[in-house]
Amino acid sequence: MDPQTLSFLGLPALAWIAVLPLCGSAINLLLGKRLSKSTVTFIAVGTVAAACVLSGVMVFWGLFQHTVDATGNMSPKALWEGEGITQVAWKWIEVGSFKADLAFHLDTLSAVMILIITFVGTWIHIYSAGYMSHDKGYSRYFGYLNLFTGAMLILVLAASLPVMFIGWEGVGLCSFLLIGFWYENDAYAYAGRKAFVVNRIGDFAFLLGMFLLFWAVKSLDFADLKSIGNGAKYAATAWGPNGSQVWGHERLAAAAGICLFIGACGKSAQLPLYIWLPDAMAGPTPVSALIHAATMVTAGVYMVCRLSFLYSVSTTAMIVISTVGLLTALVAAFIAFAQTDLKKVLAYSTVSQLGFMFVAAGTGHYAAAVFHLGTHAFFKACLFLGAGSVMHGMEHGGSKTPGDITTMGGLRKHMPVTRATFMISCLAIAGIFPFAGFFSKDAILGGAWSVAGAGAPPGWPAFYGYLLWGGLLIAALGTAFYMWRLYFLVFSGTERSEEAKHAHESPPSMLSALVVLAFFAVVIGFLGVPELEALHKIPHAFHALETWLAPSITHVWWVDAGVKPEIGHEPSDVVSIALMVVALGIGSLGIGLAWMLYGRGPSPTVAKLVEGPLHGAWVASKNKLWVDEFYDATIVRPFKAACKGLFEIVDRFVIDTVAVNGAAFVVSLFGRLARWFQNGQVQRYLVGVVVGAAAVFFVTDCHRHPAVTVSLKSDQLHLHAEPGAGIVGSNVKLHWHLDGVPACDGDKNLPGEPADRDIRRGDATGSSIALCIDDAISHQMTPVTVRVPTEEMP
């Protein structure tokens, strides 16, 4: 069967991967209140699980199309060869030269994404069944959760930027609905609005990038953009002398790429648009897990990797991406040090880890970015669901602030399964061997090192790769420290509150998800074992991810004159092992520092440091560097003031008072005056007629004194008349007499002449010039005479 035509019930098979969760969402949102909780759960979990199964069928079908060559490497054939498969659901938009199909594309990159989204999403749905079992908005919650999953699947399966934008906006809408799910609480509703507004800022830049690409290329289909960027198509319309410069010597690629990346900064919470993500903790904990692990925040990373062919043309855009990623990783790690809310620490951890992914993408190591995206999906979902389990246990212990880690401690005795899975995920995120985070972080750090010196991208400073590597090491140290600070404050030492003493383990529906996710947080990293010469005998599957992704990402920089250097340079085994040892040592150092300060609860040393030399840093971290306050002072409050001013002046005064109420007042006033005149008394009507007639005679007979001027210049006379008629002055007729004799009686039936006239000096036969003014209303003739000047006017 041809995979390009595989369909069910009139829809292509790829479309069904996204449609299944959307169907579950529609059923639960429209009919959920009439269904039992078990039915709602079955529909919600079943549709996502079915999408997972269908994704697996499509992906593994393609996997079995590979052949293994003599060296043991897989060669993409059939389904994955070159471009993957594209299926068109229907024609969508056709306006002028712009055409967009509702088309879905499956290649090795989107295959990885749909497996992560549906698999992790399924377990989050299962976990939610226990976590939200007593919530009154149960069906509404699962409707939103299904919608979220479906929108993300549309985003990653899109075959063009417009279709991607549907999913892009869909996850933005769902984040608003789910973060503000408990909208009765004003703070939670505000957090939802904040996420929505901040993402709209990024989305505006995303649209600008789309428009710029369409203006230049006349297509937004990924296949067309890729072929154009590589110079294989439309060579006649290229902006450069050869195909490699089709993006206009990188300027167009830089502009479009940076605009699209700003959109990614909104979705994936990078500086300066990261501020919505920590506040997203207002939503239910499974929502936080879904947002932070499998959906929304990974959208920006995926988009950059999907457009690797565009970014490979512009090293300017790439250095912007890597720099923003590094700064975000460092800033978020610093802010996380002093946070005391369990989910807030995890939120800043997500922001920091996303910074790692963007550094990988910004250095051209897209496979490393996707690898860390995948490992992060498992251990971060496990961490968030573990946090939900802890908060669930604390709530049952009577806590009113279940997320406050200062009231916890000693929970290892009460929640052993939650503690074990949480510990595994902390080891993974800290980059400890052999857990998943060790391999994916090492790939990112190694990639940063490889773009230094001789491997620097065109136009980059040679030292910049080392700077990125050093900065990421500091961020990794911070990650290990604050995550294990969190672990020790929650699970180690003795209970610091009565609520902690009465906490208990969560139900099996929640624990099962934790166990599965923790298992993958251990083993998934072995898909990306470094390809060292010393490990050449291990099965290829242990470092198969990069080979798997190779057909979908770009591996070269496109520069002038068609030169295509490889991205980075492969370090030797000695260097690679040394980098891994350094990274492992940094992670271990962070854990050791956390154990020294918090291993048995907050130690006296912590209080001395906070009150002493680190007081300023602690206050800055506790207050999140005052970024929200800065935005509030420079953007929010001035904007509110401007809006209030426009409301008071334009709306209330101009529109309400002047336009609406003022017009009504004027009409009412004239109505009252009209009623005084139009009252049926004939005497008043007669008085009006008399007064009106007198006014007519007064107006028609109200003349100013007429005047005539004659000026001499050289041999020319300029005649100018001012008739002097009042209101009806436009009805007079003028008659000039150059002989100075005002023979007005003979002018009665003659046409009028202009008020201004130029004549020669000799045309005036007398010493004066006369003007007859004929009033058409009163029929009076008024003569005016003026002497002809003998000297030229100055």
XYZ file of N, CA and C in Angstrom, residues 688-703 727-728 777-778:
60
model
N -44.275 85.943 13.087
C -43.093 85.354 12.465
C -42.940 85.767 11.018
N -44.078 85.804 10.286
C -44.012 86.210 8.885
C -43.544 87.650 8.766
N -44.080 88.541 9.621
C -43.691 89.959 9.571
C -42.213 90.114 9.897
N -41.787 89.452 10.989
C -40.365 89.557 11.387
C -39.466 88.983 10.306
N -39.875 87.878 9.699
C -39.067 87.285 8.633
C -38.959 88.178 7.428
N -40.092 88.807 7.032
C -40.054 89.708 5.873
C -39.166 90.909 6.149
N -39.254 91.444 7.367
C -38.394 92.576 7.725
C -36.924 92.166 7.673
N -36.637 90.940 8.091
C -35.253 90.474 8.044
C -34.759 90.351 6.614
N -35.660 89.906 5.718
C -35.265 89.780 4.307
C -34.925 91.145 3.735
N -35.808 92.158 4.003
C -35.533 93.493 3.488
C -34.272 94.075 4.099
N -34.047 93.770 5.381
C -32.852 94.288 6.031
C -31.590 93.686 5.416
N -31.649 92.395 5.185
C -30.459 91.725 4.634
C -30.192 92.204 3.214
N -31.245 92.266 2.411
C -31.035 92.646 1.007
C -30.640 94.104 0.861
N -30.943 94.940 1.843
C -30.606 96.357 1.745
C -29.399 96.718 2.605
N -28.747 95.702 3.153
C -27.631 95.953 4.069
C -26.341 95.937 3.265
N -25.931 97.111 2.803
C -24.727 97.221 1.966
C -23.640 97.945 2.717
N -24.862 90.641 2.707
C -25.046 89.204 2.625
C -25.268 88.757 1.196
N -25.914 89.621 0.378
C -26.254 89.235 -0.993
C -25.272 89.830 -1.994
N -31.153 92.077 -6.549
C -32.323 91.885 -5.682
C -33.113 93.196 -5.520
N -32.385 94.285 -5.199
C -33.086 95.563 -4.988
C -33.249 96.352 -6.279
